[in-house]
Amino acid sequence: MTVPNPRELAVCTCPLVDSEMGRQATVVAIACGDHDACRLRAMGVYEGATVSVIGKRHCLLVDVRGTRLALGAALAEGITVRPQERAAH
Amino acid sequence: MTATAGPDRLTDLEPLRVAIVGNPNTGKTTLFNALTGLRQRVGNFAGVTVERVEGRYKMADGRRVAVLDLPGSYSLSAGSPDEHVALEVLLGRDEAHWRPQVVLLVVDASHLERNLFLASQVCELGVPVVIALNQIDAATDRGIQIDVPALIHEIGVPIVPTIASRGEGVDAVKQAILIAASLPAPKRRFTLPADTVAALAPLQTLIEGDGFSPSAAAMEALRLLSVTRGEAHLARVNALAEHLESTRDALRALGIAPQQVEAEARYAWIVGVLDHTVIRRAQQLSTRSDHLDAVALHRVGGPVLFLVVMALVFQAVFSWATPFQDVISAFIARAGGMIGGWLPAGDLRSLVVDGIFAGVGSVLVFLPQIAFLFGLIGVLEQSGYMARAAFLMDRVMRRVGLHGKSFIPMLSGYACAVPGIMATRTIEDPKDRLATIMVVPLMSCSARLPVYTLLIGGFVPAIPLLPGLDLQGATMLAMYLLGTVTALIVAALFRSTLLRGPVRPMILELPPYRWPSVRSLGVSVWQRCQIFLRRAGTVILSLSIVLWALATFPHASPDATLPEAERQEAQLAYSALGRFGHAIEPIVRPLGYDWKIGVSIVASFAAREVFVSTMGTIYGVGADDDAALQDRLRVERDASGALVYTPLIAVGLMVFYVYALMCVSTIAVTVREAGGGRIGWRWAAIQFGYMLALAYGAAWLVIVVGRALGFAG
C-alpha cells in the first residue's frame, strides 16, 4: 500500500485531455453539448464514472471499465476529471 | 404457462412477436442469425430507409415466433435515425404498429456496466424482457465472473448466458422467450428522490395522456430530461416542449441538474447491482486486444496495415471473384442460346435473347463481386477492425469536414452506392450524413467496372510499368483514385457551402477483436445477394425490355441486299433509340462522341451496366463477348473515314463514367435517405446535377487538353 500523497490529492481537477496516461480518474463534470453529453453518459462516461486515458493521438483513447472509446479532442476538452489516488492493488 | 392450448392450436396462432435490441458490438445480429437462420426478410421500416430485418423460427411444439432485429443502440435517447426506429418499435409507435410481445435484450457480459444502462430503460417499457448474457466466454477469459441467479434476482427478468457465435444457449433463449411471454413486464428497480418524482409527475401524466402505459411514461419523462432534440413519436403530445422546460426549471430550483438525473439514477442502481453479482479479478491492464491495437493503431504501422487490408479487399473483389463471374456469364450465354434455339426467329426471340438475357445477364455477373465485398466488409465489421479503420480515417475525413464514420459508407460505395448511402444512417449529425450521401456515388462502384474493362481492354496497351503493374492496371487504378479524391474535394466543398457547420467530435467504441462467426457471415452475404438479385429481377429486367423495345421499334423496311451488320445498323438508326441519339448528337459532339456513344450513354442513365449491353446491341455483338466488341470498336470509322474510338476518346469516356450519376436506384435511395419528399428530391437533384456537370466538364477537358497535346481524338 502506498500512502496517499497529500500533494497529489491537492491536484483537484483537470480536463480529460490533460489527464495522465494510464492513471484512473473520476469524471466530475461533462460540459459538452447536451446531445454529446447524453451520448457519452449512455456509453458509460457519466459523472462519477472511472476512466483512464490509454492513448493520445488525434483523438483520445480512453478505457471505461474495460470498454475502449475514441473521443475527439474537443470532447475530451469538455470532460473534467479528478485523478484518483494510485491504486496499490 | 397455461396448458390449455394444445400443439395443434399453437400452430394456428399468430406468431409471437419478439424484438431484439442491444448495444452495438454485443453480437446481437449474430444471435439473431443463430435464432432464425436463413428464414429472414429484408425490407425497410415504413417511412424511413432504416433497414428492417425480420426472421422467423418454429418451436418444437409448433409455435411460430417472428423476430425483428432492431438497430444497435447505446440508449433509448435516440441520436441517429437508426436508434430512433428502435425506440419507436419498442414503444409500439412505428408506422407499421408492429408491437413486440417480448423484448430480447442482448447484453455483452464483459461490459455489463454500460450495457445495463439500456437494459434498465428497456425494462420499463411495459413489455416482458429476456436478457441474453452474450459472449460469456470472453468475460470469463477476462476474469469476470457473473452470478447469474443473483443477476436475475436483481433485474427481475429471465437471463440466459449465451455464446451466439458458437450457437451456445440459443435453444435456452428460445425457451425463455416462450416463458417470458406469459410473465408480467418488469418494473423500475430503483426509486428516485421524492422531490424529483414530484417534479416529474406533471410531465409523466401528460405523456400518459397520449396512450403510454404508466411505466413507459415514467421512463419517457425521465429520459426526455436529457434529450434536446424533438422526437417524432411524441409530436402529438400537446405542448410537450413547454412542459419539459418547466419540469427542468423545477428541478433546477431544487438544485438538481436535469440532464444528469437519468444517468445518475440508473448508474447508481447499476453500480449496486454489479456489487452483488460480479466478481472481478484484479483488472488486467492490457488485454490481447490492446496488443493488437498497439499495431493496428500505431502511428506508422496503423496506416500501413490499413492500406494492406484495403489492397487485399480490392484484390479479392476484383480477381478472386473472376472465376465465379466467368461461370455465371458462360451459364447465361448457354441458357440464352438454348432458349433462343427453341423460339422461332423474330421479335420474341430477339426480346428474350438480346433484351432479357443480354440485359439481365450483364448485371448478374456482378453477383460474385457483391458477395465477396459484403463478405469482407462483414469480416472487417465482426472482427472489430472496421472501428479501427474509422478511427484512422477520421484524421483524413476531418480535414474535408466529414466524420470518421463516413469512411464505411464510402468503402461500401466501391461495391454499390445503394448500400453505401444506406450505411450513412449510423452517422448522427444530419449535415455530416448529407455530405456523405452526396459524395458516395463518386466512388467507382462495381457497375462502372465493365465499362472500364471494355474501354481499357480495347484501347489502352498493356505496357509494363512496374513489376505486377502495367499501363492497363494503372489506368484502372487512376479511375478509382480520380473518383475517391474528387469525393473528398466535393465533400469539403459541400461542408463549406450548403452544409456548413461544425464537425461533430468523434465518439467511437473500439470493440475487442473477435473471430467472425462463419454462419452469421454466410447469412448476411446471402441477404445482400438476395437484395441484389431482386433488383436485377425488377429494375434491370424492366429497363432491359424497354431498351430493347426502343432499339427494335419502329421496324425499318429490311434491305435484303445489305450485309447483316449494316442492316442492323440501319435498323438501329431508324429505331426510336437511334432517332433520339441523332437528336442529342450536338450535345455529345464536343466530347468527341458520335450518336451511337450518345445513345449508349443515354440508355445507361438508368443503370450504368447497360452501357456495355447497349454497345453490344448497337454493334450487333453479344453483350458477354468483350473481345469481339473491342475488335469491332477499334475499326469503327465515322462518315469521313476517321476512327471513332481513339485512346483519348476512351479515356474521356471513362472519366465521364467516373463522375456521372447513372443509376436509378441510387437516385431513389438518395431521395429517401436525404429526408424524403420535396427535401429528398431537392438533394437528389443537386447530386445528379453536380455529378453530370462534373462528368461533362471533365470529359470535355480531357479531349481539349489531349488534342492540344497532340493526341488523336
Coordinates of C-alpha atoms in Angstrom, one line a residue, chain B residues 88-446:
Chain B
E88 CA -40.5 3.7 -31.8
V89 CA -40.8 -0.1 -32.3
L90 CA -40.2 -0.8 -28.7
L91 CA -42.9 1.7 -27.7
G92 CA -45.3 0.3 -30.3
R93 CA -45.2 3.6 -32.2
D94 CA -43.7 2.8 -35.5
E95 CA -45.8 3.3 -38.6
A96 CA -46.5 -0.4 -39.0
H97 CA -47.7 -0.8 -35.4
W98 CA -45.5 -3.9 -35.0
R99 CA -45.5 -4.1 -31.2
P100 CA -43.2 -6.7 -29.6
Q101 CA -44.8 -9.1 -27.1
V102 CA -41.3 -10.0 -25.8
V103 CA -38.1 -7.9 -26.0
L104 CA -34.9 -10.0 -26.2
L105 CA -32.2 -7.8 -24.9
V106 CA -28.6 -8.8 -25.8
V107 CA -26.1 -7.8 -23.2
D108 CA -22.3 -8.1 -23.5
A109 CA -21.2 -9.9 -20.4
S110 CA -17.8 -8.2 -20.5
H111 CA -19.2 -4.7 -20.4
L112 CA -22.2 -5.1 -18.0
E113 CA -22.0 -1.6 -16.6
R114 CA -22.6 0.2 -19.9
N115 CA -25.0 -2.4 -21.2
L116 CA -27.2 -2.3 -18.2
F117 CA -28.0 1.3 -18.9
L118 CA -30.0 0.4 -21.9
A119 CA -31.3 -2.7 -20.0
S120 CA -32.7 -0.5 -17.2
Q121 CA -34.6 1.6 -19.8
V122 CA -35.9 -1.4 -21.7
C123 CA -37.2 -3.0 -18.5
E124 CA -39.5 0.0 -18.0
L125 CA -41.2 -0.3 -21.4
G126 CA -44.1 -2.4 -20.0
V127 CA -43.2 -5.4 -22.2
P128 CA -41.8 -8.7 -20.9
V129 CA -38.0 -8.9 -21.3
V130 CA -35.5 -11.7 -21.7
I131 CA -31.8 -11.0 -21.4
A132 CA -29.2 -12.9 -23.4
L133 CA -25.9 -12.6 -21.5
N134 CA -23.8 -12.9 -24.6
Q135 CA -20.1 -13.5 -25.1
I136 CA -20.0 -15.0 -21.6
D137 CA -16.8 -16.9 -22.7
A138 CA -14.9 -13.6 -23.4
A139 CA -16.0 -12.3 -19.9
T140 CA -14.7 -15.5 -18.2
D141 CA -11.4 -15.1 -20.1
R142 CA -11.1 -11.6 -18.7
G143 CA -11.6 -12.8 -15.2
I144 CA -15.1 -11.6 -14.9
Q145 CA -17.4 -14.0 -13.0
I146 CA -21.1 -13.3 -13.0
D147 CA -23.5 -14.7 -10.5
V148 CA -26.4 -15.2 -13.0
P149 CA -29.1 -16.3 -10.4
A150 CA -28.2 -13.2 -8.4
L151 CA -28.4 -11.0 -11.5
I152 CA -31.9 -12.5 -12.3
H153 CA -32.9 -11.6 -8.8
E154 CA -31.6 -8.0 -9.1
I155 CA -33.1 -7.3 -12.6
G156 CA -36.2 -9.4 -12.3
V157 CA -36.2 -10.9 -15.8
P158 CA -35.1 -14.3 -17.2
I159 CA -31.4 -14.2 -18.1
V160 CA -29.7 -16.8 -20.3
P161 CA -25.9 -17.0 -20.7
T162 CA -25.0 -17.4 -24.4
I163 CA -22.2 -17.6 -26.9
A164 CA -24.0 -16.7 -30.0
S165 CA -21.0 -17.1 -32.3
R166 CA -21.0 -20.8 -31.4
G167 CA -24.7 -21.2 -31.1
E168 CA -24.5 -22.0 -27.4
G169 CA -27.5 -21.1 -25.3
V170 CA -29.7 -20.4 -28.4
D171 CA -32.2 -23.1 -27.5
A172 CA -32.4 -21.9 -23.9
V173 CA -33.1 -18.4 -25.2
K174 CA -36.0 -19.8 -27.3
Q175 CA -37.4 -21.5 -24.2
A176 CA -37.0 -18.3 -22.1
I177 CA -38.8 -16.2 -24.7
L178 CA -41.9 -18.5 -24.6
I179 CA -41.9 -18.5 -20.9
A180 CA -41.4 -14.7 -20.7
A181 CA -44.4 -14.1 -23.0
S182 CA -46.7 -15.1 -20.1
L183 CA -44.7 -13.3 -17.4
P184 CA -45.6 -9.9 -16.2
A185 CA -43.5 -7.0 -17.6
P186 CA -40.5 -6.0 -15.3
K187 CA -40.7 -2.8 -13.4
R188 CA -38.3 0.0 -12.5
R189 CA -35.9 -1.4 -9.8
F190 CA -34.8 1.9 -8.2
T191 CA -36.6 4.8 -6.7
L192 CA -36.0 8.5 -7.4
P193 CA -35.8 11.0 -4.6
A194 CA -39.3 12.2 -3.7
D195 CA -38.8 15.8 -4.8
T196 CA -37.6 14.6 -8.2
V197 CA -40.6 12.3 -8.5
A198 CA -42.9 15.2 -7.7
A199 CA -41.2 17.5 -10.2
L200 CA -41.6 14.8 -12.9
A201 CA -45.2 14.0 -12.2
P202 CA -46.9 16.5 -14.5
L203 CA -44.7 15.6 -17.4
Q204 CA -45.4 11.9 -16.8
T205 CA -49.2 12.5 -16.7
L206 CA -49.0 14.5 -19.9
I207 CA -47.2 11.6 -21.7
E208 CA -49.6 9.0 -20.2
G209 CA -52.4 11.1 -21.8
D210 CA -51.0 10.2 -25.2
G211 CA -51.7 6.5 -24.7
F212 CA -48.5 5.4 -23.0
S213 CA -48.6 2.9 -20.1
P214 CA -47.7 4.5 -16.7
S215 CA -44.4 2.6 -16.7
A216 CA -43.4 3.7 -20.2
A217 CA -44.5 7.2 -19.5
A218 CA -42.3 7.3 -16.4
M219 CA -39.4 6.0 -18.5
E220 CA -40.0 8.6 -21.2
A221 CA -40.3 11.5 -18.7
L222 CA -37.0 10.6 -17.1
R223 CA -35.3 10.1 -20.4
L224 CA -36.5 13.3 -22.0
L225 CA -34.8 15.4 -19.3
S226 CA -31.5 14.9 -21.1
V227 CA -32.9 15.0 -24.7
T228 CA -32.6 18.3 -26.6
R229 CA -34.0 17.3 -30.0
G230 CA -37.7 16.9 -30.7
E231 CA -38.7 13.2 -31.2
A232 CA -41.2 12.3 -33.9
H233 CA -43.1 9.7 -31.8
L234 CA -44.0 12.4 -29.2
A235 CA -45.1 15.0 -31.7
R236 CA -48.7 14.6 -30.8
V237 CA -48.2 15.3 -27.1
N238 CA -49.6 18.7 -26.6
A239 CA -47.2 21.4 -25.5
L240 CA -44.5 18.9 -24.6
A241 CA -41.6 21.3 -25.1
E242 CA -43.1 23.8 -22.6
H243 CA -43.9 21.1 -20.0
L244 CA -40.4 19.7 -20.4
E245 CA -38.8 23.1 -19.9
S246 CA -40.9 23.8 -16.8
T247 CA -40.0 20.4 -15.4
R248 CA -36.3 21.2 -15.9
D249 CA -36.8 24.6 -14.3
A250 CA -38.5 22.9 -11.3
L251 CA -35.5 20.5 -10.9
R252 CA -33.0 23.3 -11.3
A253 CA -34.9 25.2 -8.5
L254 CA -34.2 22.1 -6.3
G255 CA -30.5 22.3 -7.1
I256 CA -30.6 19.3 -9.5
A257 CA -29.0 19.3 -12.9
P258 CA -31.9 17.9 -15.1
Q259 CA -29.7 16.4 -17.8
Q260 CA -27.9 14.3 -15.2
V261 CA -30.9 12.9 -13.4
E262 CA -31.4 9.9 -15.5
A263 CA -27.7 8.8 -15.8
E264 CA -27.2 9.4 -12.0
A265 CA -30.2 7.3 -11.0
R266 CA -29.6 4.4 -13.4
Y267 CA -25.8 4.2 -12.9
A268 CA -26.3 4.3 -9.1
W269 CA -28.6 1.3 -9.4
I270 CA -26.2 -0.4 -11.8
V271 CA -23.2 0.0 -9.5
G272 CA -25.2 -1.5 -6.7
V273 CA -26.3 -4.5 -8.9
L274 CA -22.8 -5.1 -10.0
D275 CA -21.5 -5.1 -6.4
H276 CA -23.8 -8.0 -5.7
T277 CA -23.4 -10.0 -8.8
V278 CA -20.0 -9.6 -10.4
I279 CA -16.7 -10.9 -9.1
R280 CA -13.8 -9.3 -11.0
R281 CA -10.3 -10.5 -10.6
A282 CA -7.6 -7.7 -10.3
Q283 CA -8.2 -5.9 -13.6
Q284 CA -5.8 -6.9 -16.3
L285 CA -4.2 -3.7 -17.6
S286 CA -3.7 -4.8 -21.1
T287 CA -5.7 -7.4 -23.0
R288 CA -5.0 -9.3 -26.2
S289 CA -7.0 -6.6 -28.0
D290 CA -4.6 -4.0 -26.6
H291 CA -1.6 -5.8 -28.0
L292 CA -3.3 -6.0 -31.4
D293 CA -4.2 -2.3 -31.2
A294 CA -0.6 -1.5 -30.5
V295 CA 0.0 -2.4 -34.1
A296 CA -3.4 -1.5 -35.7
L297 CA -3.4 2.0 -34.2
H298 CA 0.3 2.6 -34.4
R299 CA 1.2 6.0 -35.8
V300 CA 3.1 4.5 -38.7
G301 CA 2.2 0.8 -38.6
G302 CA -1.5 1.6 -38.4
P303 CA -1.9 3.4 -41.7
V304 CA 0.4 0.9 -43.4
L305 CA -1.7 -2.1 -42.2
F306 CA -4.8 -0.2 -43.2
L307 CA -3.5 0.2 -46.8
V308 CA -2.6 -3.5 -46.9
V309 CA -6.1 -4.5 -45.7
M310 CA -7.7 -2.3 -48.3
A311 CA -5.5 -3.6 -51.1
L312 CA -6.5 -7.2 -50.1
V313 CA -10.2 -6.3 -50.2
F314 CA -9.8 -4.9 -53.7
Q315 CA -7.7 -7.8 -54.8
A316 CA -10.3 -10.2 -53.6
V317 CA -13.2 -8.3 -55.1
F318 CA -11.6 -7.9 -58.5
S319 CA -9.6 -11.0 -59.0
W320 CA -10.9 -13.8 -56.7
A321 CA -14.4 -13.2 -58.0
T322 CA -13.4 -13.5 -61.7
P323 CA -13.6 -17.3 -62.0
F324 CA -17.1 -17.3 -60.5
Q325 CA -18.1 -14.5 -62.8
D326 CA -16.9 -16.5 -65.8
V327 CA -19.0 -19.4 -64.7
I328 CA -22.1 -17.2 -64.4
S329 CA -21.6 -15.5 -67.8
A330 CA -21.0 -18.8 -69.5
F331 CA -24.1 -20.2 -68.0
I332 CA -26.2 -17.2 -69.0
A333 CA -24.9 -17.3 -72.6
R334 CA -25.6 -21.0 -72.8
A335 CA -29.1 -20.7 -71.3
G336 CA -29.9 -17.7 -73.6
G337 CA -28.7 -19.7 -76.7
M338 CA -30.6 -22.7 -75.7
I339 CA -33.9 -20.9 -75.1
G340 CA -33.3 -18.8 -78.2
G341 CA -32.9 -22.0 -80.2
W342 CA -36.4 -23.2 -79.1
L343 CA -38.1 -19.9 -80.2
P344 CA -38.9 -19.0 -83.8
A345 CA -36.8 -16.2 -85.2
G346 CA -38.5 -12.8 -84.8
D347 CA -39.3 -10.2 -82.2
L348 CA -40.0 -12.7 -79.4
R349 CA -36.6 -14.4 -79.8
S350 CA -34.9 -11.0 -80.0
L351 CA -36.7 -9.9 -76.9
V352 CA -35.6 -13.0 -74.9
V353 CA -32.1 -13.3 -76.2
D354 CA -31.0 -9.7 -76.9
G355 CA -33.3 -8.0 -74.4
I356 CA -33.7 -10.1 -71.3
F357 CA -30.7 -12.5 -71.3
A358 CA -28.2 -9.9 -72.5
G359 CA -29.5 -7.2 -70.3
V360 CA -30.1 -9.0 -67.0
G361 CA -27.1 -11.3 -67.7
S362 CA -24.7 -8.3 -68.0
V363 CA -25.7 -7.4 -64.4
L364 CA -25.9 -10.8 -62.9
V365 CA -22.2 -11.3 -63.5
F366 CA -21.6 -8.9 -60.6
L367 CA -23.1 -11.2 -58.1
P368 CA -19.8 -12.8 -57.1
Q369 CA -18.2 -9.4 -56.6
I370 CA -21.1 -8.2 -54.4
A371 CA -20.9 -11.4 -52.4
F372 CA -17.1 -11.1 -51.9
L373 CA -17.3 -7.4 -51.0
F374 CA -20.1 -7.8 -48.4
G375 CA -18.4 -10.9 -47.0
L376 CA -15.2 -9.0 -46.5
I377 CA -16.9 -5.9 -45.1
G378 CA -18.7 -8.4 -42.7
V379 CA -15.4 -9.8 -41.6
L380 CA -13.9 -6.4 -41.0
E381 CA -17.0 -5.4 -39.0
Q382 CA -17.4 -8.5 -36.9
S383 CA -13.7 -8.7 -36.2
G384 CA -13.7 -5.2 -34.8
Y385 CA -11.2 -3.8 -37.4
M386 CA -13.8 -1.6 -39.0
A387 CA -14.0 0.7 -36.0
R388 CA -10.2 1.0 -36.1
A389 CA -10.3 1.9 -39.8
A390 CA -12.9 4.6 -39.0
F391 CA -10.6 5.8 -36.2
L392 CA -7.6 6.0 -38.5
M393 CA -9.6 7.6 -41.3
D394 CA -11.1 10.2 -39.0
R395 CA -8.0 12.2 -39.4
V396 CA -8.3 12.4 -43.2
M397 CA -12.1 12.7 -43.1
R398 CA -12.0 15.5 -40.6
R399 CA -9.8 17.6 -43.0
V400 CA -12.6 17.6 -45.6
G401 CA -15.3 18.1 -42.9
L402 CA -16.5 14.6 -42.6
H403 CA -16.6 12.2 -39.7
G404 CA -14.5 9.0 -39.4
K405 CA -17.7 7.0 -39.7
S406 CA -18.2 8.4 -43.2
F407 CA -15.4 6.1 -44.3
I408 CA -17.6 2.9 -44.1
P409 CA -20.3 4.2 -46.5
M410 CA -17.6 5.4 -48.9
L411 CA -15.9 2.0 -48.8
S412 CA -19.2 0.3 -49.4
G413 CA -19.6 2.7 -52.3
Y414 CA -16.9 0.8 -54.2
A415 CA -19.3 -2.1 -54.4
C416 CA -22.5 -0.2 -54.9
A417 CA -23.7 3.3 -53.9
V418 CA -27.1 2.0 -52.7
P419 CA -25.8 0.1 -49.6
G420 CA -23.2 2.8 -49.2
I421 CA -25.8 5.5 -48.9
M422 CA -27.9 3.3 -46.6
A423 CA -24.8 2.8 -44.4
T424 CA -24.7 6.5 -43.7
R425 CA -27.5 6.1 -41.2
T426 CA -25.0 5.4 -38.5
I427 CA -23.8 9.0 -38.8
E428 CA -25.7 11.0 -36.3
D429 CA -25.1 14.6 -37.5
P430 CA -27.5 15.4 -40.3
K431 CA -25.1 17.6 -42.2
D432 CA -22.3 15.0 -42.0
R433 CA -24.7 12.5 -43.2
L434 CA -26.0 14.5 -46.1
A435 CA -22.4 15.4 -47.2
T436 CA -21.5 11.8 -47.2
I437 CA -24.6 10.8 -49.2
M438 CA -23.8 13.5 -51.7
V439 CA -20.3 12.0 -52.4
V440 CA -20.8 8.3 -52.0
P441 CA -21.8 7.8 -55.7
L442 CA -18.5 9.3 -56.8
M443 CA -16.8 6.1 -55.5
S444 CA -16.3 3.9 -58.5
C445 CA -18.9 1.2 -58.0
S446 CA -18.9 -2.3 -59.5

